[in-house]
Amino acid sequence: MNAATPAPSREESAQDRWARIPVIKTGEDYLASLRNRGTRLFLFGELIDEPADHPMIKPSINALRASYDLAIEDPDLATAWSPLIEQQVNRFLHIVESPADLVMKNKMQRRMGQITGTCFQRCTGLDTISVLHSVTYEIDEKHGTQYHQRYLDFLKEAQRKNILIAAGMTDPKGDRSKRPSEQADPDMFMRVTRRTDKGIYVKGVKAHMTGGWNQHWICVLPTMNLGEADKDYAVVGMIPGDAEGITYIYGRQSCDTRSMEGGEIDQGNAQYGGQEVLVYFDDVFIPHEHVFMDGEYEFAQELVTRFTAYHRASYVCKTGLGDVMVGAAASIAEYNGLEKVSHIRDKLVEMTHLNETIYSSGIASSHEAKKMPSGIYMNDTMLANVCKHNVTRFPYEISRLAQDLAGGIMVTMPSEQDLENKEAGEIIRRFLKGREDIPTEDRMRILRLIENMTLGRNAVGYLTESMHGAGSPQAQRIQILRGMEVETKKWHARKLAGIKQEG
């Protein structure tokens, strides 16, 4: 929406919503598409006039821009042929037609992690369009609804315009011992507040939404299994990010204000960062064309389960960040003149082993994907959960080893401003030097990068997100328990032990 475009009305049509979103071909096009949208975003207690230009927000936008740039630079990796519109599309908008598609998705995710060193905020949207393909199809099969065709029509336009989609799944939840319909505040879970002949209205909050403001559309989905009393909470719909009634509140990240201090060394990774926002939907309208579930509560649990099968395998993206961590740790060892010391090399081997273990389980789940009734393929659930469970642990150990190799100077080092001061800088450049042929500033930069990824802003994407994103560790253990087939394993063991058994 440019400066001359009128503000969106509450009950606007699906066509009007698409009309104000331009066709995006390049990273520059993407940046332009975010400006002048008239959104309401709070940061540090103030409404931000133009979030796209705010120094704290820009790094997260740059990370998404990289997904457009990669599609141009490496189309074999980051694009795919779409049978829906019969042309190449960004792989982040592609319907999974085979296990090979999922494997290429994983390779692209790892590459994006290497490029950005952060959460690049597109995986939730891709995994959302993947799960909706099968779920809308099966709802239609049971109830005679038209959700699947609506979904396909939306996706065609999304592919033509090359837009971004955020997933709004996590509700605040309130009292965890109560169902959505039992909460004292009925808006603790997103719900349908009213229905008209043109569409539905929804109200509620979606929490820590990854890249929420940076996207063009938000898909709201249920966050858990629902009962008949929770029918109004069983809603899936696509909402443009600038729809009337949406308020964004920007999430803090460790060391985030370093982006506002000037300079770039102390940021560690000045170009790229992640983003999480709290998003309030205050009676936001969704036209029928963009509603993909409304009351079919019995499909909520399956939707969540399938989403996690896709999304937990998507955490192979962390291996791209792991590659950066290994590179940073190896660099600081080299800058210190210790790259040939045996125990240093052994720690780098251990970091690599852990990183590749994550990747192997994730990509194995893609190779083992199965075809769904709708025609789309879905990751092997067991291996996807193993991948994500590895991610809840191994990045922490990789980070510990990187900090071990970095040394305490990583967190006691003077600032960039001190480095630029004539008197203080002379002392710093002399006494914080490692190897004689390595500039002190280079040593400081790599130390700040390790700090950024293990303690600072991008530790959100590499560590905490690895722990809680796509479900906390216990969620994966529950799914592993359900799929472990222990009775079959007991049968094999008893047979080999010579124990008589039935079957």
Short mmCIF file of C-alpha atoms in Angstrom, two decimals:
data_model
loop_
_atom_site.label_atom_id
_atom_site.label_comp_id
_atom_site.label_asym_id
_atom_site.label_seq_id
_atom_site.Cartn_x
_atom_site.Cartn_y
_atom_site.Cartn_z
CA MET A 1 0.00 0.00 0.00
CA ASN A 2 1.60 3.30 -1.08
CA ALA A 3 1.03 6.76 0.38
CA ALA A 4 -1.92 7.41 -1.93
CA THR A 5 -3.76 4.20 -1.08
CA PRO A 6 -6.71 4.67 1.29
CA ALA A 7 -6.68 2.88 4.62
CA PRO A 8 -8.37 -0.54 4.53
CA SER A 9 -11.99 -0.73 5.61
CA ARG A 10 -13.16 -3.22 8.20
CA GLU A 11 -15.32 -5.43 5.96
CA GLU A 12 -13.35 -5.31 2.73
CA SER A 13 -13.45 -7.96 0.03
CA ALA A 14 -10.78 -10.56 -0.69
CA GLN A 15 -10.18 -8.86 -4.03
CA ASP A 16 -9.59 -5.48 -2.39
CA ARG A 17 -7.13 -7.02 0.03
CA TRP A 18 -5.07 -8.54 -2.76
CA ALA A 19 -5.25 -5.39 -4.87
CA ARG A 20 -3.10 -3.31 -2.54
CA ILE A 21 -0.27 -5.86 -2.40
CA PRO A 22 2.20 -5.49 -5.29
CA VAL A 23 3.93 -8.19 -7.26
CA ILE A 24 7.32 -8.77 -5.64
CA LYS A 25 10.30 -9.93 -7.68
CA THR A 26 13.38 -8.71 -5.86
CA GLY A 27 14.60 -7.95 -2.37
CA GLU A 28 14.20 -4.26 -3.15
CA ASP A 29 10.57 -4.86 -4.16
CA TYR A 30 10.02 -6.58 -0.83
CA LEU A 31 11.43 -3.65 1.14
CA ALA A 32 9.19 -1.24 -0.78
CA SER A 33 6.12 -3.42 -0.12
CA LEU A 34 6.47 -2.93 3.64
CA ARG A 35 6.44 0.86 3.64
CA ASN A 36 3.39 3.13 4.04
CA ARG A 37 1.06 0.34 5.19
CA GLY A 38 -0.37 2.36 8.06
CA THR A 39 0.03 -0.42 10.61
CA ARG A 40 -0.12 0.08 14.38
CA LEU A 41 3.13 -1.12 15.98
CA PHE A 42 4.31 -0.28 19.49
CA LEU A 43 8.00 -0.30 20.41
CA PHE A 44 9.30 1.08 23.72
CA GLY A 45 5.83 2.44 24.52
CA GLU A 46 5.50 4.46 21.33
CA LEU A 47 3.65 3.98 18.06
CA ILE A 48 6.26 3.74 15.29
CA ASP A 49 5.44 5.85 12.24
CA GLU A 50 7.40 3.72 9.75
CA PRO A 51 8.58 0.43 11.24
CA ALA A 52 10.42 -0.55 8.04
CA ASP A 53 12.99 2.19 8.71
CA HIS A 54 13.54 1.56 12.43
CA PRO A 55 17.13 0.44 13.17
CA MET A 56 15.98 -2.29 15.56
CA ILE A 57 13.56 -3.74 12.99
CA LYS A 58 15.68 -3.44 9.84
CA PRO A 59 17.89 -6.51 10.53
CA SER A 60 14.84 -8.78 10.68
CA ILE A 61 13.57 -7.36 7.39
CA ASN A 62 16.99 -7.95 5.85
CA ALA A 63 16.81 -11.62 6.83
CA LEU A 64 13.56 -12.03 4.89
CA ARG A 65 14.92 -10.03 2.00
CA ALA A 66 17.66 -12.65 1.72
CA SER A 67 15.03 -15.26 0.79
CA TYR A 68 14.13 -13.19 -2.28
CA ASP A 69 17.76 -12.62 -3.18
CA LEU A 70 18.59 -16.33 -2.87
CA ALA A 71 15.78 -17.24 -5.29
CA ILE A 72 17.45 -15.03 -7.90
CA GLU A 73 21.04 -16.06 -7.12
CA ASP A 74 20.37 -19.82 -6.85
CA PRO A 75 17.03 -20.68 -8.51
CA ASP A 76 17.77 -24.42 -8.56
CA LEU A 77 17.84 -24.36 -4.77
CA ALA A 78 15.32 -21.68 -3.84
CA THR A 79 12.63 -21.95 -6.52
CA ALA A 80 10.39 -24.73 -7.82
CA TRP A 81 7.94 -25.27 -10.67
CA SER A 82 4.36 -24.66 -9.56
CA PRO A 83 1.65 -26.69 -11.32
CA LEU A 84 -0.90 -24.23 -9.90
CA ILE A 85 0.27 -21.27 -11.99
CA GLU A 86 2.65 -23.13 -14.33
CA GLN A 87 5.76 -21.11 -13.61
CA GLN A 88 8.73 -21.02 -11.23
CA VAL A 89 7.87 -19.81 -7.73
CA ASN A 90 9.83 -19.18 -4.56
CA ARG A 91 10.28 -22.51 -2.80
CA PHE A 92 8.87 -20.96 0.37
CA LEU A 93 5.50 -20.84 -1.45
CA HIS A 94 5.69 -24.24 -3.13
CA ILE A 95 3.36 -27.19 -2.51
CA VAL A 96 5.36 -30.27 -1.54
CA GLU A 97 4.91 -32.75 -4.40
CA SER A 98 7.51 -35.36 -3.41
CA PRO A 99 10.06 -36.31 -0.76
CA ALA A 100 12.65 -34.64 -3.00
CA ASP A 101 10.80 -31.33 -2.55
CA LEU A 102 11.16 -31.66 1.22
CA VAL A 103 14.85 -32.48 0.89
CA MET A 104 15.40 -29.38 -1.25
CA LYS A 105 13.45 -27.35 1.32
CA ASN A 106 15.85 -28.54 4.04
CA LYS A 107 18.89 -27.69 1.93
CA MET A 108 17.48 -24.22 1.27
CA GLN A 109 16.79 -23.72 4.99
CA ARG A 110 20.36 -24.64 5.89
CA ARG A 111 21.67 -22.24 3.25
CA MET A 112 19.48 -19.44 4.57
CA GLY A 113 20.86 -20.07 8.06
CA GLN A 114 24.40 -19.81 6.72
CA ILE A 115 23.61 -16.55 4.93
CA THR A 116 21.82 -14.81 7.81
CA GLY A 117 23.07 -16.42 11.04
CA THR A 118 19.60 -15.92 12.47
CA CYS A 119 15.94 -16.91 12.21
CA PHE A 120 14.91 -15.82 8.72
CA GLN A 121 11.21 -16.06 9.60
CA ARG A 122 9.77 -17.87 6.55
CA CYS A 123 9.53 -21.48 7.70
CA THR A 124 6.28 -21.08 9.63
CA GLY A 125 4.52 -19.72 6.54
CA LEU A 126 5.79 -22.54 4.33
CA ASP A 127 4.79 -25.18 6.86
CA THR A 128 1.37 -23.54 7.23
CA ILE A 129 0.57 -23.75 3.54
CA SER A 130 1.82 -27.35 3.57
CA VAL A 131 -0.44 -28.51 6.38
CA LEU A 132 -3.50 -26.65 5.07
CA HIS A 133 -3.34 -28.57 1.79
CA SER A 134 -4.22 -31.88 3.44
CA VAL A 135 -6.41 -30.59 6.29
CA THR A 136 -8.71 -28.47 4.11
CA TYR A 137 -9.07 -31.40 1.71
CA GLU A 138 -10.10 -33.77 4.49
CA ILE A 139 -12.53 -31.29 6.08
CA ASP A 140 -14.23 -30.95 2.69
CA GLU A 141 -14.38 -34.74 2.35
CA LYS A 142 -16.24 -35.02 5.64
CA HIS A 143 -18.40 -31.89 5.66
CA GLY A 144 -18.85 -30.95 2.00
CA THR A 145 -17.26 -27.53 2.56
CA GLN A 146 -15.27 -25.55 -0.01
CA TYR A 147 -12.15 -24.85 2.05
CA HIS A 148 -9.68 -26.67 -0.19
CA GLN A 149 -10.59 -24.72 -3.31
CA ARG A 150 -10.46 -21.47 -1.32
CA TYR A 151 -7.00 -22.47 -0.12
CA LEU A 152 -5.82 -23.26 -3.66
CA ASP A 153 -7.20 -19.96 -4.97
CA PHE A 154 -5.38 -18.08 -2.23
CA LEU A 155 -2.13 -19.94 -2.85
CA LYS A 156 -2.25 -19.23 -6.58
CA GLU A 157 -2.44 -15.51 -5.89
CA ALA A 158 0.24 -15.79 -3.21
CA GLN A 159 2.56 -17.45 -5.72
CA ARG A 160 1.78 -14.90 -8.45
CA LYS A 161 2.52 -11.99 -6.15
CA ASN A 162 5.41 -13.76 -4.37
CA ILE A 163 4.33 -12.68 -0.90
CA LEU A 164 5.21 -13.68 2.68
CA ILE A 165 2.94 -15.47 5.14
CA ALA A 166 3.30 -15.54 8.94
CA ALA A 167 1.78 -18.26 11.12
CA GLY A 168 -0.29 -17.08 14.07
CA MET A 169 -0.67 -20.26 16.09
CA THR A 170 0.35 -19.65 19.72
CA ASP A 171 -2.42 -18.28 21.95
CA PRO A 172 -1.68 -16.76 25.39
CA LYS A 173 -3.64 -19.71 26.91
CA GLY A 174 -4.41 -18.07 30.29
CA ASP A 175 -5.23 -20.75 32.87
CA ARG A 176 -3.59 -23.86 31.40
CA SER A 177 -5.89 -26.14 33.42
CA LYS A 178 -8.93 -24.89 31.50
CA ARG A 179 -10.18 -25.35 27.96
CA PRO A 180 -10.50 -22.31 25.65
CA SER A 181 -14.25 -22.07 26.26
CA GLU A 182 -13.71 -22.27 30.03
CA GLN A 183 -11.35 -19.29 30.36
CA ALA A 184 -12.40 -16.31 32.49
CA ASP A 185 -11.30 -14.11 29.58
CA PRO A 186 -12.80 -15.64 26.41
CA ASP A 187 -10.15 -13.95 24.25
CA MET A 188 -7.25 -15.94 25.75
CA PHE A 189 -7.63 -18.08 22.64
CA MET A 190 -8.54 -16.65 19.25
CA ARG A 191 -12.22 -17.07 18.50
CA VAL A 192 -14.94 -16.15 16.04
CA THR A 193 -17.01 -13.33 17.55
CA ARG A 194 -19.61 -13.03 14.81
CA ARG A 195 -20.49 -14.18 11.32
CA THR A 196 -21.98 -12.18 8.47
CA ASP A 197 -22.98 -12.97 4.91
CA LYS A 198 -19.55 -11.68 3.81
CA GLY A 199 -17.30 -13.41 6.30
CA ILE A 200 -16.33 -13.78 9.96
CA TYR A 201 -14.82 -11.61 12.70
CA VAL A 202 -12.09 -12.91 15.00
CA LYS A 203 -10.73 -11.65 18.29
CA GLY A 204 -7.74 -12.63 20.40
CA VAL A 205 -3.97 -12.50 20.58
CA LYS A 206 -1.25 -14.53 18.90
CA ALA A 207 1.97 -14.53 20.93
CA HIS A 208 5.66 -14.33 19.93
CA MET A 209 4.76 -14.47 16.24
CA THR A 210 7.92 -14.99 14.23
CA GLY A 211 8.42 -12.16 11.75
CA GLY A 212 4.81 -11.14 12.27
CA TRP A 213 5.07 -7.51 11.20
CA ASN A 214 7.42 -8.27 8.31
CA GLN A 215 4.93 -10.46 6.45
CA HIS A 216 2.16 -9.52 4.04
CA TRP A 217 -0.38 -12.03 5.37
CA ILE A 218 -0.98 -13.74 8.71
CA CYS A 219 -2.61 -17.16 8.86
CA VAL A 220 -4.34 -17.66 12.21
CA LEU A 221 -4.70 -21.28 13.34
CA PRO A 222 -5.74 -23.23 16.46
CA THR A 223 -2.96 -24.02 18.90
CA MET A 224 -4.32 -27.24 20.46
CA ASN A 225 -6.98 -29.95 20.34
CA LEU A 226 -10.51 -28.64 20.75
CA GLY A 227 -13.86 -30.02 21.92
CA GLU A 228 -17.39 -29.32 20.77
CA ALA A 229 -17.73 -26.53 23.35
CA ASP A 230 -14.72 -24.86 21.69
CA LYS A 231 -16.23 -24.67 18.19
CA ASP A 232 -15.83 -20.90 17.96
CA TYR A 233 -12.11 -21.35 18.58
CA ALA A 234 -11.72 -23.74 15.64
CA VAL A 235 -10.84 -21.13 13.05
CA VAL A 236 -8.26 -20.85 10.28
CA GLY A 237 -8.08 -17.76 8.12
CA MET A 238 -5.75 -15.51 6.15
CA ILE A 239 -5.52 -11.87 7.23
CA PRO A 240 -3.42 -9.13 5.60
CA GLY A 241 -0.87 -7.63 7.97
CA ASP A 242 -2.38 -4.16 7.57
CA ALA A 243 -6.00 -5.18 8.25
CA GLU A 244 -8.05 -2.84 10.42
CA GLY A 245 -8.14 -3.94 14.05
CA ILE A 246 -4.60 -5.37 14.26
CA THR A 247 -2.14 -4.02 16.83
CA TYR A 248 1.49 -5.18 17.00
CA ILE A 249 3.67 -4.93 20.11
CA TYR A 250 7.33 -5.53 19.33
CA GLY A 251 9.24 -8.12 21.39
CA ARG A 252 12.52 -7.34 23.16
CA GLN A 253 15.68 -9.32 22.50
CA SER A 254 18.92 -9.43 24.44
CA CYS A 255 21.26 -6.57 23.43
CA ASP A 256 18.72 -5.30 20.88
CA THR A 257 19.41 -1.61 21.55
CA ARG A 258 22.97 -2.02 20.29
CA SER A 259 21.38 -1.55 16.85
CA MET A 260 20.51 2.01 17.91
CA GLU A 261 23.97 2.97 19.24
CA GLY A 262 25.67 3.57 15.92
CA GLY A 263 28.52 1.47 14.58
CA GLU A 264 28.27 -2.24 13.85
CA ILE A 265 31.03 -4.17 15.66
CA ASP A 266 29.21 -4.42 18.99
CA GLN A 267 26.12 -5.82 17.28
CA GLY A 268 28.06 -8.93 16.27
CA ASN A 269 25.76 -9.44 13.29
CA ALA A 270 24.70 -5.96 12.23
CA GLN A 271 22.99 -6.99 9.02
CA TYR A 272 20.57 -9.73 10.11
CA GLY A 273 18.28 -10.45 13.06
CA GLY A 274 15.04 -12.14 14.01
CA GLN A 275 11.70 -10.75 15.07
CA GLU A 276 8.86 -11.75 17.39
CA VAL A 277 5.73 -9.71 17.97
CA LEU A 278 2.64 -9.90 20.15
CA VAL A 279 -0.32 -9.39 17.82
CA TYR A 280 -3.78 -8.32 19.02
CA PHE A 281 -6.73 -8.93 16.70
CA ASP A 282 -9.64 -6.74 17.80
CA ASP A 283 -12.67 -7.98 15.84
CA VAL A 284 -10.70 -8.39 12.62
CA PHE A 285 -12.71 -9.32 9.54
CA ILE A 286 -11.92 -12.32 7.31
CA PRO A 287 -13.92 -12.69 4.06
CA HIS A 288 -15.33 -16.15 3.39
CA GLU A 289 -12.84 -16.63 0.53
CA HIS A 290 -10.01 -16.57 3.08
CA VAL A 291 -11.62 -18.79 5.75
CA PHE A 292 -10.25 -22.36 5.73
CA MET A 293 -11.83 -23.67 8.96
CA ASP A 294 -14.83 -22.43 10.90
CA GLY A 295 -16.14 -24.69 13.63
CA GLU A 296 -14.74 -28.04 12.50
CA TYR A 297 -13.15 -28.56 15.92
CA GLU A 298 -12.41 -32.24 15.42
CA PHE A 299 -9.67 -31.35 12.91
CA ALA A 300 -7.78 -28.98 15.21
CA GLN A 301 -5.60 -31.65 16.81
CA GLU A 302 -4.67 -33.21 13.49
CA LEU A 303 -3.83 -29.79 12.08
CA VAL A 304 -1.45 -29.11 14.97
CA THR A 305 0.12 -32.59 14.72
CA ARG A 306 0.76 -32.29 10.99
CA PHE A 307 2.06 -28.75 11.33
CA THR A 308 4.60 -29.92 13.88
CA ALA A 309 5.70 -32.79 11.60
CA TYR A 310 6.61 -30.23 8.96
CA HIS A 311 7.88 -27.56 11.30
CA ARG A 312 10.01 -29.72 13.59
CA ALA A 313 11.86 -31.01 10.53
CA SER A 314 12.26 -27.39 9.42
CA TYR A 315 14.59 -26.91 12.37
CA VAL A 316 17.40 -28.16 10.16
CA CYS A 317 17.68 -24.41 9.56
CA LYS A 318 19.63 -24.34 12.84
CA THR A 319 22.39 -26.33 11.17
CA GLY A 320 23.04 -23.31 8.96
CA LEU A 321 23.49 -21.25 12.12
CA GLY A 322 25.60 -24.11 13.49
CA ASP A 323 27.84 -23.86 10.45
CA VAL A 324 28.36 -20.19 11.28
CA MET A 325 29.13 -21.09 14.91
CA VAL A 326 31.72 -23.67 13.88
CA GLY A 327 33.26 -21.14 11.50
CA ALA A 328 33.35 -18.44 14.18
CA ALA A 329 34.91 -20.80 16.74
CA ALA A 330 37.51 -22.00 14.23
CA SER A 331 38.26 -18.38 13.30
CA ILE A 332 38.89 -17.22 16.87
CA ALA A 333 41.14 -20.24 17.44
CA GLU A 334 43.09 -19.26 14.31
CA TYR A 335 43.24 -15.58 15.33
CA ASN A 336 44.62 -16.67 18.71
CA GLY A 337 47.26 -18.85 17.01
CA LEU A 338 45.78 -22.08 18.40
CA GLU A 339 44.21 -23.68 15.33
CA LYS A 340 46.59 -26.67 15.37
CA VAL A 341 46.23 -27.51 19.07
CA SER A 342 44.69 -30.99 19.36
CA HIS A 343 42.05 -30.28 22.00
CA ILE A 344 40.91 -27.20 20.05
CA ARG A 345 40.49 -29.26 16.90
CA ASP A 346 38.66 -31.94 18.87
CA LYS A 347 36.13 -29.39 20.12
CA LEU A 348 35.52 -28.25 16.55
CA VAL A 349 34.97 -31.87 15.55
CA GLU A 350 32.43 -32.28 18.36
CA MET A 351 30.59 -29.12 17.29
CA THR A 352 30.42 -30.43 13.72
CA HIS A 353 29.28 -33.88 14.85
CA LEU A 354 26.39 -32.39 16.83
CA ASN A 355 25.42 -30.09 13.98
CA GLU A 356 25.38 -32.88 11.39
CA THR A 357 23.39 -35.12 13.73
CA ILE A 358 20.62 -32.52 13.71
CA TYR A 359 20.74 -32.31 9.93
CA SER A 360 20.76 -36.08 9.41
CA SER A 361 17.55 -36.68 11.38
CA GLY A 362 15.78 -33.76 9.72
CA ILE A 363 16.67 -34.66 6.17
CA ALA A 364 15.94 -38.34 6.88
CA SER A 365 12.41 -37.36 7.87
CA SER A 366 12.07 -35.67 4.46
CA HIS A 367 13.39 -38.69 2.54
CA GLU A 368 10.88 -40.86 4.44
CA ALA A 369 7.91 -38.58 3.67
CA LYS A 370 4.55 -40.16 2.85
CA LYS A 371 1.83 -39.05 0.45
CA MET A 372 -1.38 -37.68 1.97
CA PRO A 373 -4.88 -38.19 0.49
CA SER A 374 -4.80 -34.63 -0.87
CA GLY A 375 -1.67 -35.43 -2.88
CA ILE A 376 0.84 -33.50 -0.78
CA TYR A 377 3.73 -35.21 1.05
CA MET A 378 4.39 -34.97 4.78
CA ASN A 379 7.59 -35.60 6.76
CA ASP A 380 8.00 -38.79 8.74
CA THR A 381 6.61 -37.81 12.12
CA MET A 382 8.99 -39.81 14.29
CA LEU A 383 12.14 -38.54 12.61
CA ALA A 384 10.83 -34.96 12.54
CA ASN A 385 10.32 -35.09 16.29
CA VAL A 386 13.77 -36.63 16.80
CA CYS A 387 15.23 -33.78 14.75
CA LYS A 388 13.54 -31.12 16.84
CA HIS A 389 14.42 -32.89 20.09
CA ASN A 390 18.06 -32.85 19.02
CA VAL A 391 17.68 -29.13 18.35
CA THR A 392 16.50 -28.53 21.94
CA ARG A 393 19.91 -29.78 23.13
CA PHE A 394 22.75 -29.65 20.62
CA PRO A 395 22.87 -25.89 19.82
CA TYR A 396 23.40 -25.28 23.54
CA GLU A 397 26.44 -27.58 23.59
CA ILE A 398 27.74 -26.11 20.33
CA SER A 399 27.39 -22.65 21.90
CA ARG A 400 29.15 -23.76 25.08
CA LEU A 401 32.09 -25.04 23.07
CA ALA A 402 32.21 -21.82 21.03
CA GLN A 403 32.30 -19.78 24.23
CA ASP A 404 35.01 -22.08 25.58
CA LEU A 405 37.16 -21.39 22.52
CA ALA A 406 36.35 -17.66 22.55
CA GLY A 407 37.45 -17.05 26.13
CA GLY A 408 36.17 -14.56 28.67
CA ILE A 409 37.18 -11.58 26.54
CA MET A 410 33.97 -12.23 24.57
CA VAL A 411 31.93 -10.64 27.37
CA THR A 412 34.47 -8.20 28.89
CA MET A 413 35.67 -6.54 25.70
CA PRO A 414 35.52 -2.72 25.44
CA SER A 415 33.03 -1.07 23.09
CA GLU A 416 33.42 -0.01 19.48
CA GLN A 417 33.31 3.62 20.64
CA ASP A 418 36.35 2.96 22.83
CA LEU A 419 38.09 1.31 19.89
CA GLU A 420 37.50 4.45 17.83
CA ASN A 421 38.75 6.76 20.60
CA LYS A 422 42.30 7.90 19.83
CA GLU A 423 43.78 7.24 23.28
CA ALA A 424 41.73 4.23 24.36
CA GLY A 425 41.79 2.72 20.87
CA GLU A 426 45.57 2.70 20.78
CA ILE A 427 45.63 0.64 23.99
CA ILE A 428 42.90 -1.73 22.77
CA ARG A 429 44.50 -2.34 19.38
CA ARG A 430 47.84 -3.08 21.03
CA PHE A 431 46.77 -5.32 23.89
CA LEU A 432 43.70 -7.13 22.49
CA LYS A 433 45.70 -8.39 19.56
CA GLY A 434 46.13 -12.10 18.96
CA ARG A 435 48.29 -13.23 16.08
CA GLU A 436 50.52 -10.47 14.74
CA ASP A 437 49.13 -10.72 11.20
CA ILE A 438 45.46 -10.50 12.29
CA PRO A 439 44.01 -7.00 12.85
CA THR A 440 42.69 -6.49 16.39
CA GLU A 441 39.40 -5.28 14.94
CA ASP A 442 38.89 -8.62 13.12
CA ARG A 443 39.44 -10.49 16.36
CA MET A 444 36.90 -8.25 18.10
CA ARG A 445 34.36 -8.74 15.32
CA ILE A 446 34.44 -12.53 15.48
CA LEU A 447 34.18 -12.44 19.28
CA ARG A 448 31.13 -10.18 19.04
CA LEU A 449 29.56 -12.58 16.54
CA ILE A 450 29.94 -15.47 19.00
CA GLU A 451 28.47 -13.26 21.73
CA ASN A 452 25.59 -12.29 19.42
CA MET A 453 24.66 -15.89 18.68
CA THR A 454 25.13 -17.35 22.16
CA LEU A 455 24.10 -14.49 24.47
CA GLY A 456 22.88 -11.60 22.35
CA ARG A 457 20.16 -10.82 19.88
CA ASN A 458 20.51 -13.88 17.67
CA ALA A 459 20.69 -16.24 20.64
CA VAL A 460 16.89 -15.90 20.49
CA GLY A 461 16.89 -17.70 17.16
CA TYR A 462 19.71 -20.11 17.85
CA LEU A 463 19.04 -21.12 21.47
CA THR A 464 15.69 -20.17 23.01
CA GLU A 465 13.82 -20.72 19.77
CA SER A 466 15.56 -24.07 19.46
CA MET A 467 14.21 -24.97 22.89
CA HIS A 468 10.62 -23.76 22.59
CA GLY A 469 9.87 -23.20 18.89
CA ALA A 470 7.50 -25.77 17.34
CA GLY A 471 6.79 -27.02 20.86
CA SER A 472 8.95 -27.38 23.95
CA PRO A 473 10.96 -30.59 24.55
CA GLN A 474 8.17 -32.48 26.29
CA ALA A 475 5.93 -32.04 23.25
CA GLN A 476 8.42 -33.98 21.14
CA ARG A 477 8.80 -36.65 23.81
CA ILE A 478 5.04 -37.17 23.82
CA GLN A 479 5.03 -37.65 20.04
CA ILE A 480 8.04 -39.99 20.23
CA LEU A 481 6.22 -42.01 22.91
CA ARG A 482 3.15 -42.30 20.68
CA GLY A 483 5.19 -43.52 17.73
CA MET A 484 7.84 -45.67 19.37
CA GLU A 485 5.96 -48.96 18.76
CA VAL A 486 7.29 -50.48 21.95
CA GLU A 487 5.06 -53.57 21.72
CA THR A 488 6.58 -54.46 18.35
CA LYS A 489 10.06 -53.94 19.76
CA LYS A 490 9.24 -56.16 22.76
CA TRP A 491 8.01 -58.88 20.40
CA HIS A 492 11.29 -58.87 18.45
CA ALA A 493 13.35 -58.98 21.65
CA ARG A 494 11.35 -61.86 23.18
CA LYS A 495 11.46 -63.82 19.93
CA LEU A 496 15.26 -63.64 19.84
CA ALA A 497 15.41 -64.57 23.52
CA GLY A 498 13.42 -67.72 22.81
CA ILE A 499 10.33 -66.64 24.78
CA LYS A 500 7.10 -68.08 23.46
CA GLN A 501 4.50 -65.47 22.55
CA GLU A 502 1.32 -65.15 20.57
CA GLY A 503 1.27 -63.57 17.12
#
